[in-house]
PDB file of C-alpha atoms and ligand atoms in Angstrom:
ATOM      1  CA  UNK A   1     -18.764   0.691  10.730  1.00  0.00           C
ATOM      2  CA  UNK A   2     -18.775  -3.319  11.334  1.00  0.00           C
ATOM      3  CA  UNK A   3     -15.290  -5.162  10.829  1.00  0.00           C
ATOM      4  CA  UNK A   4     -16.371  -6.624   6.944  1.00  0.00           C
ATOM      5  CA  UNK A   5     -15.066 -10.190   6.028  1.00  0.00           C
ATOM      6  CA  UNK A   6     -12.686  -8.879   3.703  1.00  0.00           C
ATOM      7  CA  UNK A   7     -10.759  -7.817   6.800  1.00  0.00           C
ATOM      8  CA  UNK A   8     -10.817 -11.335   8.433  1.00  0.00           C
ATOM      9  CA  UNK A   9      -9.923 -13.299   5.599  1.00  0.00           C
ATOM     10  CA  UNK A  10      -6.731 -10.637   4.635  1.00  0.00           C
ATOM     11  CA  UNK A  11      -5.865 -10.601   8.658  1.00  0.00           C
ATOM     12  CA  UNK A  12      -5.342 -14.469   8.062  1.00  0.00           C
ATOM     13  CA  UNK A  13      -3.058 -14.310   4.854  1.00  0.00           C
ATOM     14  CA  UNK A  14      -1.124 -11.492   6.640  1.00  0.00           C
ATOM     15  CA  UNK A  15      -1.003 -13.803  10.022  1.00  0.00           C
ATOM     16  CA  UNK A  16       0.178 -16.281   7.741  1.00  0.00           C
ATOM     17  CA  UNK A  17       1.782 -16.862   4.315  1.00  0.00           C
ATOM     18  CA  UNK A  18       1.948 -13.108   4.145  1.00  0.00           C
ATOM     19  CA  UNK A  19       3.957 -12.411   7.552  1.00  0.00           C
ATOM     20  CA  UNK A  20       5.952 -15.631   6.411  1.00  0.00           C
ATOM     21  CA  UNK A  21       6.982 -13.954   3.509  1.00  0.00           C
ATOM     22  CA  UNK A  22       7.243 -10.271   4.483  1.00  0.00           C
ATOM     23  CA  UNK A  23       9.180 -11.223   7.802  1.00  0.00           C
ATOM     24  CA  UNK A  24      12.491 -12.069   6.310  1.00  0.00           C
ATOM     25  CA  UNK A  25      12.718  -9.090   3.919  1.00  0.00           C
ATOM     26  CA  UNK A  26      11.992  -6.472   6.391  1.00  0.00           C
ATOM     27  CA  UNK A  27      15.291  -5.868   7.501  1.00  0.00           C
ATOM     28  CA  UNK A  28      16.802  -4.891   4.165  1.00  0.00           C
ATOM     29  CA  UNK A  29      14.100  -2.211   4.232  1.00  0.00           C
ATOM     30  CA  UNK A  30      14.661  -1.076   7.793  1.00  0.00           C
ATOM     31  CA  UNK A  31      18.608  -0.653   6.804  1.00  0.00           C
ATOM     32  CA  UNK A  32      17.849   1.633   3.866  1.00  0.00           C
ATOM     33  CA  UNK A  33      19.050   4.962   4.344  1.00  0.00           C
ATOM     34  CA  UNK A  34      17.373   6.868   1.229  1.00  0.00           C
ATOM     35  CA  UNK A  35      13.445   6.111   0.591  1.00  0.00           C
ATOM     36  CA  UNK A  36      12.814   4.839  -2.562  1.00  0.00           C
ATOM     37  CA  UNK A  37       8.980   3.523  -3.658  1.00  0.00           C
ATOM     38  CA  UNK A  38       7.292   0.792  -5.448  1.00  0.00           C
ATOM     39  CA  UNK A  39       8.988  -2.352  -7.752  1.00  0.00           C
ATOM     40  CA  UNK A  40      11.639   0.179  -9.373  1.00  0.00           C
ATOM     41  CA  UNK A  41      13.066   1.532  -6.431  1.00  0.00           C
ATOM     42  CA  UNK A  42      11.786   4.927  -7.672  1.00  0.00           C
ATOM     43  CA  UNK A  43      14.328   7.235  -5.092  1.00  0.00           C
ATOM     44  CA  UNK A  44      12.615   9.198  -3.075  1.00  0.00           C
ATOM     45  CA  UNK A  45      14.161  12.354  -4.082  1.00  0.00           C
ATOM     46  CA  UNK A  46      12.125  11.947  -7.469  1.00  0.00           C
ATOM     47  CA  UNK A  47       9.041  10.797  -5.776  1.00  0.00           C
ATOM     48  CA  UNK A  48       8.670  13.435  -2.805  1.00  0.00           C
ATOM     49  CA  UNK A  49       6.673  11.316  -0.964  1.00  0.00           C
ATOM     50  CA  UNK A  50       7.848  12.625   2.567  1.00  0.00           C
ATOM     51  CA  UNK A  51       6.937  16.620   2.808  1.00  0.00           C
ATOM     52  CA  UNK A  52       9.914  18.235   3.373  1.00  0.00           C
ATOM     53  CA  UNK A  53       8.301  19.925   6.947  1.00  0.00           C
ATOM     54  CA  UNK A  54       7.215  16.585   8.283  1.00  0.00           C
ATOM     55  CA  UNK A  55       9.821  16.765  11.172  1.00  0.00           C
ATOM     56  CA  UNK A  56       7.436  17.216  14.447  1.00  0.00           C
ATOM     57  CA  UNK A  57       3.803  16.537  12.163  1.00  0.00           C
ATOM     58  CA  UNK A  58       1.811  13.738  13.528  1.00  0.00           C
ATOM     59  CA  UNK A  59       1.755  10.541  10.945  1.00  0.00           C
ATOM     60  CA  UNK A  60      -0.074   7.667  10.895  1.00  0.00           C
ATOM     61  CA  UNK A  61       0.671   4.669   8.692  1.00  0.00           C
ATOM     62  CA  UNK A  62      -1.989   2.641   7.116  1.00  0.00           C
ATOM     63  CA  UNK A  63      -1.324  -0.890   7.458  1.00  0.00           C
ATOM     64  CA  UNK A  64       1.990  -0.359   8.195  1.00  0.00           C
ATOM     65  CA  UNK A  65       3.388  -4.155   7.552  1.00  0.00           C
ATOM     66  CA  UNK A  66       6.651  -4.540   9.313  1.00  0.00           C
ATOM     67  CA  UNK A  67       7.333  -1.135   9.815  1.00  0.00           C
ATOM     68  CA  UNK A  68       9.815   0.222   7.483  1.00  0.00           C
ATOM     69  CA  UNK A  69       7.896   3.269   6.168  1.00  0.00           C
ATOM     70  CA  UNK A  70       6.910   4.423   9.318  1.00  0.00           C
ATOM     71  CA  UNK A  71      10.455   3.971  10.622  1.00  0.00           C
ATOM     72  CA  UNK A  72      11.971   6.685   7.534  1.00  0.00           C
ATOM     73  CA  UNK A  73       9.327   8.687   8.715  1.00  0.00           C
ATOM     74  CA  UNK A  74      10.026   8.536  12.564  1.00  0.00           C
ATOM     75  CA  UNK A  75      13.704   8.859  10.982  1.00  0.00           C
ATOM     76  CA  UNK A  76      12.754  12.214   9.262  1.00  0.00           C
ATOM     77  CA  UNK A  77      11.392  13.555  12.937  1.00  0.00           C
ATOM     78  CA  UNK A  78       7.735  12.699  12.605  1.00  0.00           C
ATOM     79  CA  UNK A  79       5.453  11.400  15.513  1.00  0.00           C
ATOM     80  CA  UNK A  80       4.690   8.429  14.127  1.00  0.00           C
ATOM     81  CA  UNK A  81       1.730   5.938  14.762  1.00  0.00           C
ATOM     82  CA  UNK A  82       2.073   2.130  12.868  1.00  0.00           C
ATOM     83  CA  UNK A  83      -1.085   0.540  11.795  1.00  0.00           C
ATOM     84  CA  UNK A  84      -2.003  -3.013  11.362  1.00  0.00           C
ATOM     85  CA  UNK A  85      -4.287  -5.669  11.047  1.00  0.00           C
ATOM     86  CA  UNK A  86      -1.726  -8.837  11.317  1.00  0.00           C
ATOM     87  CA  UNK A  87      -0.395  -9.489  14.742  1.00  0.00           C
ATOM     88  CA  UNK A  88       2.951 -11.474  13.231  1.00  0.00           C
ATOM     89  CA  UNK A  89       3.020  -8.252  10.582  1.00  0.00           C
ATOM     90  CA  UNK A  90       3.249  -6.093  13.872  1.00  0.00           C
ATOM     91  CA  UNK A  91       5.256  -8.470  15.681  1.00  0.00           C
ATOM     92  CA  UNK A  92       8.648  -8.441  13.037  1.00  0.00           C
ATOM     93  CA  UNK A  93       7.946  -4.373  12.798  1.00  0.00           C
ATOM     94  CA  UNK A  94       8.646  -3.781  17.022  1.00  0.00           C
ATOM     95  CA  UNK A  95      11.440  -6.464  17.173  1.00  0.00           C
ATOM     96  CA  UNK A  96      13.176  -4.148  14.437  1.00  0.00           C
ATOM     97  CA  UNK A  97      11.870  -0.991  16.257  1.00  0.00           C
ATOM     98  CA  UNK A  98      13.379  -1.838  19.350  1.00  0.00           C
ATOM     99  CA  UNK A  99      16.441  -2.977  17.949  1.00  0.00           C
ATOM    100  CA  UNK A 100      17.099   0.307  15.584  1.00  0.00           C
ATOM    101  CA  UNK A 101      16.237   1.939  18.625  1.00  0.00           C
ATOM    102  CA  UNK A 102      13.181   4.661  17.403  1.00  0.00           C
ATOM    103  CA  UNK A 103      10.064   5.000  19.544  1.00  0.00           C
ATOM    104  CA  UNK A 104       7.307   4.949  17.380  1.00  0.00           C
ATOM    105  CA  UNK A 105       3.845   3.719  18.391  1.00  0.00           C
ATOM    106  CA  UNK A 106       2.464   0.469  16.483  1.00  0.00           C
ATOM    107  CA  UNK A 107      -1.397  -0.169  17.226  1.00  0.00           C
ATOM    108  CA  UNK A 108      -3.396  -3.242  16.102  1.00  0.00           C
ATOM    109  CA  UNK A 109      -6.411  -2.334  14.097  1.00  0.00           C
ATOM    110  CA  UNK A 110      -8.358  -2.465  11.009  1.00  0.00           C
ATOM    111  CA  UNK A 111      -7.559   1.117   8.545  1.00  0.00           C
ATOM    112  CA  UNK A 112     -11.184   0.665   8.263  1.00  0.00           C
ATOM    113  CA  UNK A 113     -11.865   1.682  11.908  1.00  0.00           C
ATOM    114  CA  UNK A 114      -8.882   2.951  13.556  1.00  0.00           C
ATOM    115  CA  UNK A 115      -8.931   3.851  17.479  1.00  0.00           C
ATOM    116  CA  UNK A 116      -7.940   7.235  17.591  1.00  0.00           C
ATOM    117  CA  UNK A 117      -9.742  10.465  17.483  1.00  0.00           C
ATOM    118  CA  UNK A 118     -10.664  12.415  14.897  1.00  0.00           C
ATOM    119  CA  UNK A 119      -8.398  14.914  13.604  1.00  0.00           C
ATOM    120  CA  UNK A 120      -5.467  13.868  15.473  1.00  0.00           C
ATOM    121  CA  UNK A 121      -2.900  13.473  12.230  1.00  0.00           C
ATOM    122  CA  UNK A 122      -1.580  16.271  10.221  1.00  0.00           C
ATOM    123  CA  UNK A 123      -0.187  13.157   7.400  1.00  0.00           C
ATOM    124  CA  UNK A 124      -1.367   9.687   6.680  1.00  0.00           C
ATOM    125  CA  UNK A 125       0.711   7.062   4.464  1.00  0.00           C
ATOM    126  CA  UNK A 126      -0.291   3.584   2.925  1.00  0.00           C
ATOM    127  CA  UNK A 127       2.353   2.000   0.649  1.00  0.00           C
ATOM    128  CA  UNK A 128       0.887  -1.215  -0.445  1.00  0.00           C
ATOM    129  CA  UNK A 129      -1.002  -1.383   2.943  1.00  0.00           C
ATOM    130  CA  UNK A 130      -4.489  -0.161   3.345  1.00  0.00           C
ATOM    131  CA  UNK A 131      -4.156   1.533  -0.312  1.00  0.00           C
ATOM    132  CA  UNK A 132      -4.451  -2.557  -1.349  1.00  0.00           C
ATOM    133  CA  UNK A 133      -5.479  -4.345   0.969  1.00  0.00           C
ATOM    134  CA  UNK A 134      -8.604  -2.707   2.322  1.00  0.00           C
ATOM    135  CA  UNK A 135     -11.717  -1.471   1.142  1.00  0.00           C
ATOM    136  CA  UNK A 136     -10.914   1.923  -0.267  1.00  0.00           C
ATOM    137  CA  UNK A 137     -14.610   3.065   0.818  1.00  0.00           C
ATOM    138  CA  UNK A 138     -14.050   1.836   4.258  1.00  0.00           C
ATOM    139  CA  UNK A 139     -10.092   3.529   4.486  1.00  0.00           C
ATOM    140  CA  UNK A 140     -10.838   6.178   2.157  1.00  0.00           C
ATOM    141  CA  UNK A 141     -13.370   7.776   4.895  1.00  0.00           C
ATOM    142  CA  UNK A 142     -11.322   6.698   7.869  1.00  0.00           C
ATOM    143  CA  UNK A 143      -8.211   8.793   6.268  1.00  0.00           C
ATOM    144  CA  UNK A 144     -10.161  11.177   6.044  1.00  0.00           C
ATOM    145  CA  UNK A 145     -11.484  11.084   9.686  1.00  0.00           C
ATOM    146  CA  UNK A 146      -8.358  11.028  11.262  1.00  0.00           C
ATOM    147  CA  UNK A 147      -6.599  13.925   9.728  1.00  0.00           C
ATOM    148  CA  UNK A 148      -6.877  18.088  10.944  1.00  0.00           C
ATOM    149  CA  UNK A 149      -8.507  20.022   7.899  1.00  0.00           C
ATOM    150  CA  UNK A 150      -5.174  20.438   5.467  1.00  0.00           C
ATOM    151  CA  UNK A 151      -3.864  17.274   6.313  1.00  0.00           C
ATOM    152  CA  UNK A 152      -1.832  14.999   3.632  1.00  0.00           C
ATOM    153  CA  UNK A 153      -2.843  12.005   2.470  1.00  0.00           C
ATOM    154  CA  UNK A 154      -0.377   9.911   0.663  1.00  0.00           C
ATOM    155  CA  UNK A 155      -0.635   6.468  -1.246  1.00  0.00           C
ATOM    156  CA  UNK A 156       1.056   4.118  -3.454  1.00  0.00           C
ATOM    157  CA  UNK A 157      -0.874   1.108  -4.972  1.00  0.00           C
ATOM    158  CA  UNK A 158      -0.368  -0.893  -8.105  1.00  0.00           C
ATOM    159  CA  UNK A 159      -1.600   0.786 -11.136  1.00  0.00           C
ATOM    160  CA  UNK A 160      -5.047  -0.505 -12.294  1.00  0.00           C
ATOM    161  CA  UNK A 161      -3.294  -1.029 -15.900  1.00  0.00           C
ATOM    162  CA  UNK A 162      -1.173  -3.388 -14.395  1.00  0.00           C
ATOM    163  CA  UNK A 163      -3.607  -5.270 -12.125  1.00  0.00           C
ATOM    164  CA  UNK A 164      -5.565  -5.897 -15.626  1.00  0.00           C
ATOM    165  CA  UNK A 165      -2.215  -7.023 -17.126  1.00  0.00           C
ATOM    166  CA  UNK A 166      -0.778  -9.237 -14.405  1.00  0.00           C
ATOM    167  CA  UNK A 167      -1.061 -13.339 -14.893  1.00  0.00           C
ATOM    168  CA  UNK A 168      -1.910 -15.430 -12.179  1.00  0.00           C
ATOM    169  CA  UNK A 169       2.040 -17.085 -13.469  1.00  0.00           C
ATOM    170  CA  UNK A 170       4.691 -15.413 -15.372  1.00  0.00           C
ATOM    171  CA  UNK A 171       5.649 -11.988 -16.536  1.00  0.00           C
ATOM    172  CA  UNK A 172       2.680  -9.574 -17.367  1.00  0.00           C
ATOM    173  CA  UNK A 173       2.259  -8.571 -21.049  1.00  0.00           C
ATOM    174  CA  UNK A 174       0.485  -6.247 -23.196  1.00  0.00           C
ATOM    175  CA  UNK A 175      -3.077  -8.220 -23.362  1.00  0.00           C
ATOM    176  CA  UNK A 176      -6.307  -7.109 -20.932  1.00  0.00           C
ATOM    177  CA  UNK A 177      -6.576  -9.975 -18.868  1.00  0.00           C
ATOM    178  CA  UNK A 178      -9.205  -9.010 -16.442  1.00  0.00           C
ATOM    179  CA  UNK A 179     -12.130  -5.926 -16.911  1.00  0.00           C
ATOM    180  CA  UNK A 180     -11.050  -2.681 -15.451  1.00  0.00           C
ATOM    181  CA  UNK A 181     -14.711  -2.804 -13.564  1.00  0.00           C
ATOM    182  CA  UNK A 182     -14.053  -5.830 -11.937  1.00  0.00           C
ATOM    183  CA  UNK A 183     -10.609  -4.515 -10.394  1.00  0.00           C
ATOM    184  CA  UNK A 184     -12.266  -4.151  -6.835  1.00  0.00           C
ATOM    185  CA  UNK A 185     -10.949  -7.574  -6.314  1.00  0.00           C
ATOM    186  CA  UNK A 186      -8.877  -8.180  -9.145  1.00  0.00           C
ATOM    187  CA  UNK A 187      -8.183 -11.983  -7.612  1.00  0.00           C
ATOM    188  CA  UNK A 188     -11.642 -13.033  -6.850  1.00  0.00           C
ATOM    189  CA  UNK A 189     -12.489 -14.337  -9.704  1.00  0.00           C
ATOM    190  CA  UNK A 190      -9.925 -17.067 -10.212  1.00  0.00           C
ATOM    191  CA  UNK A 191     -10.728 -20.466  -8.938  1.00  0.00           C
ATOM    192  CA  UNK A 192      -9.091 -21.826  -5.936  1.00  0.00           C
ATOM    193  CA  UNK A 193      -6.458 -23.613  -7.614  1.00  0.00           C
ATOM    194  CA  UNK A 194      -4.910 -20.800  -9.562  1.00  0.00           C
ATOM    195  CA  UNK A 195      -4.731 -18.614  -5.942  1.00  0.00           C
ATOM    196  CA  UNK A 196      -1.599 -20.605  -4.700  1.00  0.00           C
ATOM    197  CA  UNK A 197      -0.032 -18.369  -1.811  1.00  0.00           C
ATOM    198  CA  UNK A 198      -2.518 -15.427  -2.183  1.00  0.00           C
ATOM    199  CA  UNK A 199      -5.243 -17.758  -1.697  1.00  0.00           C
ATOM    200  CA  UNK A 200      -7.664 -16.630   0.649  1.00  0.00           C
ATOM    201  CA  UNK A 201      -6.692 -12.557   0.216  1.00  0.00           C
ATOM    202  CA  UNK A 202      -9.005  -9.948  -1.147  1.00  0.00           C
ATOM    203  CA  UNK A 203      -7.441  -6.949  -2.901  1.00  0.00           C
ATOM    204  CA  UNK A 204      -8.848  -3.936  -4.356  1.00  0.00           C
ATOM    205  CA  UNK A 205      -7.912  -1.714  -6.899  1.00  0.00           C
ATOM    206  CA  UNK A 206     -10.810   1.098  -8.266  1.00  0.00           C
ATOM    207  CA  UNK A 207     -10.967   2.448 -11.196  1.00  0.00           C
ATOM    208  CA  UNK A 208      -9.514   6.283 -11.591  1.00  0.00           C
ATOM    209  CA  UNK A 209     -13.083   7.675 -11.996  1.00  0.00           C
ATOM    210  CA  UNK A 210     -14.842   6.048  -8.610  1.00  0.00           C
ATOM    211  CA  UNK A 211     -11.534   6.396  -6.937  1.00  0.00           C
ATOM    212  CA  UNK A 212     -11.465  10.294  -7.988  1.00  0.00           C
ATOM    213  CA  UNK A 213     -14.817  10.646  -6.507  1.00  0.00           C
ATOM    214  CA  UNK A 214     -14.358   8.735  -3.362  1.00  0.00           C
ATOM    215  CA  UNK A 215     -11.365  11.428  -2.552  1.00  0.00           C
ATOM    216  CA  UNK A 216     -13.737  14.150  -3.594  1.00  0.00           C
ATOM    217  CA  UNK A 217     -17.041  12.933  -1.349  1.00  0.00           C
ATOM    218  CA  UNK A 218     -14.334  12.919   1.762  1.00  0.00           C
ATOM    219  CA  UNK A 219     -13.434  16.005   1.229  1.00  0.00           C
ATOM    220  CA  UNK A 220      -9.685  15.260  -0.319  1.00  0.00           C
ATOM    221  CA  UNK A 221      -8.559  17.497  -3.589  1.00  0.00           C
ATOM    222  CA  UNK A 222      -5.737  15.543  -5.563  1.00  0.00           C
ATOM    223  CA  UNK A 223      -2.353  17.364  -5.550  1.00  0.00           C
ATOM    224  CA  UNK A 224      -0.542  14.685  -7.847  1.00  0.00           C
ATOM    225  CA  UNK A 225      -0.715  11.495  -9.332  1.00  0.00           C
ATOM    226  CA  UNK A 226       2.235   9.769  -9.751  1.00  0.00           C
ATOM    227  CA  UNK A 227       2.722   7.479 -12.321  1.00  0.00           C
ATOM    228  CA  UNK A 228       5.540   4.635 -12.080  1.00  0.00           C
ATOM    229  CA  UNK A 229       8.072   3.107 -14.158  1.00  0.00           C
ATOM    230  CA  UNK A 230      11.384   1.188 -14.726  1.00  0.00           C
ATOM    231  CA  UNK A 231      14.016   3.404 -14.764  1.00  0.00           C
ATOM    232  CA  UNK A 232      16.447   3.636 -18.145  1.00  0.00           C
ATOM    233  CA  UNK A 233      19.288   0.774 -17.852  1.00  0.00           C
ATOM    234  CA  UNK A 234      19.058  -2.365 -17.164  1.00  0.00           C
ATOM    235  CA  UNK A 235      16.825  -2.911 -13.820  1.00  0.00           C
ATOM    236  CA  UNK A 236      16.077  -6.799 -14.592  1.00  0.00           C
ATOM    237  CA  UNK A 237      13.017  -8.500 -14.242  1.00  0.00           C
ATOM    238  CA  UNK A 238      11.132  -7.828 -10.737  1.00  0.00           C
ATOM    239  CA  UNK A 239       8.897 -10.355  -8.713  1.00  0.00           C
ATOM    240  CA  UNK A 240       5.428  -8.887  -8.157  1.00  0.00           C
ATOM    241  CA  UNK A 241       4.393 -11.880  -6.364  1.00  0.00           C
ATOM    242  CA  UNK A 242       5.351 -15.163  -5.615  1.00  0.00           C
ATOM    243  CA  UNK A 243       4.127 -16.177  -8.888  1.00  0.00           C
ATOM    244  CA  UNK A 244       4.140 -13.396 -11.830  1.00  0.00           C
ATOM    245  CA  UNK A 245       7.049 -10.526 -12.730  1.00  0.00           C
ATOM    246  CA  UNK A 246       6.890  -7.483 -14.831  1.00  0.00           C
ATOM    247  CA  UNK A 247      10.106  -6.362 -16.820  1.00  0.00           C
ATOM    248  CA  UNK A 248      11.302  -3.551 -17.711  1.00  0.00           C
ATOM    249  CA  UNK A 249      10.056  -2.856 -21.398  1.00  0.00           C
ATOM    250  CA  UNK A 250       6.291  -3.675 -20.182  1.00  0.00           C
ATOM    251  CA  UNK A 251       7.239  -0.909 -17.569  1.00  0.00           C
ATOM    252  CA  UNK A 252       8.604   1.551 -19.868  1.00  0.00           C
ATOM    253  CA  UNK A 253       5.436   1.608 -21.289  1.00  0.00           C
ATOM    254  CA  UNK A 254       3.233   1.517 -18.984  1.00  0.00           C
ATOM    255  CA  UNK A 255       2.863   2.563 -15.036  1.00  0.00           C
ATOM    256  CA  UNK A 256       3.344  -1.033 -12.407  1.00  0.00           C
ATOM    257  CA  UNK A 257       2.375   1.458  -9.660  1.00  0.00           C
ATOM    258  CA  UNK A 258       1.052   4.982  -9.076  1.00  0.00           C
ATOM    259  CA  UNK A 259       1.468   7.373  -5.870  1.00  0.00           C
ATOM    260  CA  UNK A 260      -1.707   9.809  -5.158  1.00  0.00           C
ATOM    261  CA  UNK A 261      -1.115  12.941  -3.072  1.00  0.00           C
ATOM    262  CA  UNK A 262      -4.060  14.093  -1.880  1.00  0.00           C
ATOM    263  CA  UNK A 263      -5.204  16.805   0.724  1.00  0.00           C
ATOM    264  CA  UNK A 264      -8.055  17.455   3.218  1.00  0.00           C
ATOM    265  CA  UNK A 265      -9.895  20.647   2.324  1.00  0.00           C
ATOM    266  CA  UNK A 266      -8.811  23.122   4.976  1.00  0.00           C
TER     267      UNK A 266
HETATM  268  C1  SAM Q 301       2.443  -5.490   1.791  1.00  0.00           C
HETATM  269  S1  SAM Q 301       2.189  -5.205   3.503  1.00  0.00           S
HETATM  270  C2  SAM Q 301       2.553  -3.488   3.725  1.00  0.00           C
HETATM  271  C3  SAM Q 301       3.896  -3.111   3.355  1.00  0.00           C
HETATM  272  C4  SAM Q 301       4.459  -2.180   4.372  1.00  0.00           C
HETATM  273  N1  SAM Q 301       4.761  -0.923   3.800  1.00  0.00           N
HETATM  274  C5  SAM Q 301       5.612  -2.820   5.117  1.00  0.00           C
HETATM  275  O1  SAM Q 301       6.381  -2.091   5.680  1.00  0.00           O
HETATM  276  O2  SAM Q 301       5.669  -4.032   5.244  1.00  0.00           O
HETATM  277  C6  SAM Q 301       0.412  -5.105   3.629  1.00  0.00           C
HETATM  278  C7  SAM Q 301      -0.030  -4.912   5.058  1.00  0.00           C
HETATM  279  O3  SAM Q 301      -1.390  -4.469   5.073  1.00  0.00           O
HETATM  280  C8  SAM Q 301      -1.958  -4.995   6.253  1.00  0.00           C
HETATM  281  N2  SAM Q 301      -3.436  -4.933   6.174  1.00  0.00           N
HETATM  282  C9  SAM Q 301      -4.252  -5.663   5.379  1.00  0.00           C
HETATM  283  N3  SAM Q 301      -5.537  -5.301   5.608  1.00  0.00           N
HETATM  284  C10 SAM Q 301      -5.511  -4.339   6.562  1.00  0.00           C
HETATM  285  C11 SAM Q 301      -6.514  -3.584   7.221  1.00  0.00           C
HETATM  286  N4  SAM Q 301      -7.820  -3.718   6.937  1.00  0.00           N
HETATM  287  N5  SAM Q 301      -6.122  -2.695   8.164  1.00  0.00           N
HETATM  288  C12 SAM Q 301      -4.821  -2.535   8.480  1.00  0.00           C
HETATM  289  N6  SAM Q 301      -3.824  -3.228   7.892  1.00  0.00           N
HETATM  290  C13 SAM Q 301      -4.166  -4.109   6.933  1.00  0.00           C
HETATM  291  C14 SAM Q 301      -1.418  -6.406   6.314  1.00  0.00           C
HETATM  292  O4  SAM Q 301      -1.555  -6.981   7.575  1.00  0.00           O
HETATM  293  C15 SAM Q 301       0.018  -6.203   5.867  1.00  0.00           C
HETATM  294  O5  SAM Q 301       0.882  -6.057   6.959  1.00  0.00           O
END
């Protein structure tokens, strides 16, 4: 399938601003001994992300940032394969690599059209990787592709509640601010001004209907959706972006993110 713009124009942010950002917060990630998912921290032992027999399965990450997911995994015993777009993304994940000493692969490359061979993965993974940044019907397939019939699919996005809630500034509320059929690009329809940092980036976020039946045409049958929220206490306000936060009594009552397991029909 040919490279789309999309992937261009989000291999820029991620070269950029994005790597800028990201870069400096890896670490903290890398040093974590427990998993834990999405804004909350949701622990890992609640969210089951990692199967519990993934020692010696082959995994491949989905726009795999700076690395830290892929390193748990590699951590956990997995043969692990790093995917990414950005070249400075890729760049922070094998200085930390090298220097916490695990010898994972990490392979340039768009999650739309990944160079490997079919069938190759028994697990894929995208936390806020592929599952955002690129075209579900272009990753969706890949996935799909790459893994042996019975193979585990795994991926956390934001929740297409709160990508209709968020601002462009501030802390997200209870109002609609953007159609839920519009969410493939929730951004694209503000005016350059309003983009700030994310200026430039193309996200995506379908609907749970054409999302369902993407998984379904490529052969995937969904184990569990996972729906996420602040935990009881007092968690404090989280940053989404460099510009808007959600706070705990929004995410009480509604999901910021969601985690889909999904499997390849055997
Ligand atoms: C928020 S970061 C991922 C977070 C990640 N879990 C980490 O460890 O940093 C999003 C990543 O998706 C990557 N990305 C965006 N579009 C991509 C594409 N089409 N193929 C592969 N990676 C992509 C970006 O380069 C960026 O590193």
């Amino acid at each position: 399938m040919a490279r789309s713009a999309d992937v261009a124009r989000n291999q820029r942010y991620w070269d950029g601003v994005g790597a800028d950002a990201h870069g400096p917060v890896a670490r903290g990630h890398w040093e974590a001994t427990e998993p834990s998912w999405g804004l909350w921290g949701t622990p890992e032992a609640r969210a089951g992300v990692i199967p519990a027999d993934i020692a010696g399965q082959r995994v491949i990450e989905l726009g795999c940032g700076t690395g830290y997911v892929s390193a748990w995994l590699a951590r956990a015993g997995a043969r692990v394969v790093g995917v990414d777009v950005s070249a400075r993304q890729l760049e922070t994940a094998r200085a930390l690599r090298d220097e916490f000493g695990l010898g994972f692969a990490l392979v340039q490359g768009d999650a739309g059209r990944v160079p490997c061979r079919d069938g190759v993965f028994d697990f894929a993974i995208s936390e806020y990787g592929a599952s955002l940044w690129c075209d579900p019907h272009r990753w969706i397939p890949e996935a799909a592709r790459l893994l042996a019939p019975g193979g585990r699919l795994v991926f956390l996005r934001p929740s297409p509640l709160f990508a209709m809630c968020l601002p462009e500034r501030g802390e997200v509320g209870p109002e609609l601010l953007r159609p839920l059929f519009g969410l493939r690009r929730p951004w694209g329809h503000l005016p350059d001004e309003v983009w700030g940092r994310r200026r430039g980036a193309t996200e995506f976020n379908l609907p749970h209907g054409e999302l369902i039946g993407l998984l379904r045409e490529n052969g995937f049958e969904v184990e569990e959706l996972l729906e996420l929220a602040a935990p009881e206490g007092d968690p404090g306000t989280r940053w989404f972006s460099d510009d808007s936060t959600v706070g705990p009594a929004w995410a009480r009552q509604w999901p910021t993110e969601e985690i889909w397991k999904v499997r390849r029909a055997g």
